[in-house]
Amino acid sequence: MVNKMLWLYKEFKGCLRIVSSVFFLFWAGGLVAVQSISWDVQALIGNVRDGNCTMVIDNNDVIHFVIFNSTEAELEHCRLVNGNWQFDSIDSVGDVGCQNSLAVDRFNHLHTAYFDRENENLKYAKFTNGLWTSEIVDDFPGVGELPDIAVDTN
């Protein structure tokens, strides 16, 4: 069985990188063993010093990230399309997205919850038909500093 493992990390200097490993699992004397075939490290973006970034893989094996761009103080969506990374702005009104969470539903719609640091609001955005739409979920000051999102199968 061949699998692909991905993870995301920020370097000390703030450069966001993705690491992928192609590996396969095999049965070895009652144990499942893992053997790595190759590693690939790619730099994605160099200005993610603050905040976090989250990753999902959709049903079509497209890799998606939600990234806080600290230079622009905005939340961005990054995806790998035909071998090229594409970036879209999710929300750029104020200082938004430093803390975020990302999920994908069974229809490959992306959902992100994120913190609006400037207004101290919890916000939500959905990606459907190539467009992001966002809304305020809760405007009580300080709510949503560490959001987490999940979607069910419906």
CSV table of N, CA, C and O in Angstrom, one decimal, residues 16 32 41 64 73 84 98 128-129 136 147:
chain,number,residue,atom,x,y,z
A,16,LEU,N,7.2,29.5,5.8
A,16,LEU,CA,6.4,28.3,5.8
A,16,LEU,C,6.8,27.3,4.8
A,16,LEU,O,7.0,27.6,3.6
A,32,VAL,N,3.3,-4.1,11.0
A,32,VAL,CA,3.2,-3.2,9.9
A,32,VAL,C,4.4,-2.3,9.9
A,32,VAL,O,4.6,-1.6,10.8
A,41,VAL,N,10.9,18.9,0.2
A,41,VAL,CA,10.6,20.1,1.0
A,41,VAL,C,10.4,21.3,0.1
A,41,VAL,O,11.3,21.5,-0.8
A,64,HIS,N,-4.9,22.0,0.7
A,64,HIS,CA,-5.3,23.4,1.0
A,64,HIS,C,-4.7,23.8,2.3
A,64,HIS,O,-4.7,23.0,3.2
A,73,ALA,N,-1.6,41.4,7.2
A,73,ALA,CA,-2.5,41.2,8.3
A,73,ALA,C,-3.9,40.7,7.7
A,73,ALA,O,-4.9,41.1,8.0
A,84,ASN,N,1.2,24.0,-9.1
A,84,ASN,CA,1.5,25.3,-8.8
A,84,ASN,C,0.7,25.8,-7.6
A,84,ASN,O,-0.5,25.4,-7.5
A,98,CYS,N,-5.1,35.6,12.5
A,98,CYS,CA,-3.8,35.1,13.2
A,98,CYS,C,-4.0,33.8,13.8
A,98,CYS,O,-3.1,33.0,13.9
A,128,THR,N,-16.9,28.1,-1.7
A,128,THR,CA,-17.7,27.3,-2.6
A,128,THR,C,-17.7,27.9,-4.0
A,128,THR,O,-17.7,29.2,-4.1
A,129,ASN,N,-17.7,27.1,-5.0
A,129,ASN,CA,-17.6,27.6,-6.4
A,129,ASN,C,-16.6,28.6,-6.6
A,129,ASN,O,-16.8,29.6,-7.4
A,136,ILE,N,-19.4,37.3,10.6
A,136,ILE,CA,-19.1,37.3,12.0
A,136,ILE,C,-20.0,36.3,12.7
A,136,ILE,O,-21.2,36.4,12.6
A,147,PRO,N,-9.8,29.4,17.7
A,147,PRO,CA,-11.0,28.7,17.1
A,147,PRO,C,-10.6,27.3,16.7
A,147,PRO,O,-9.4,27.0,16.4
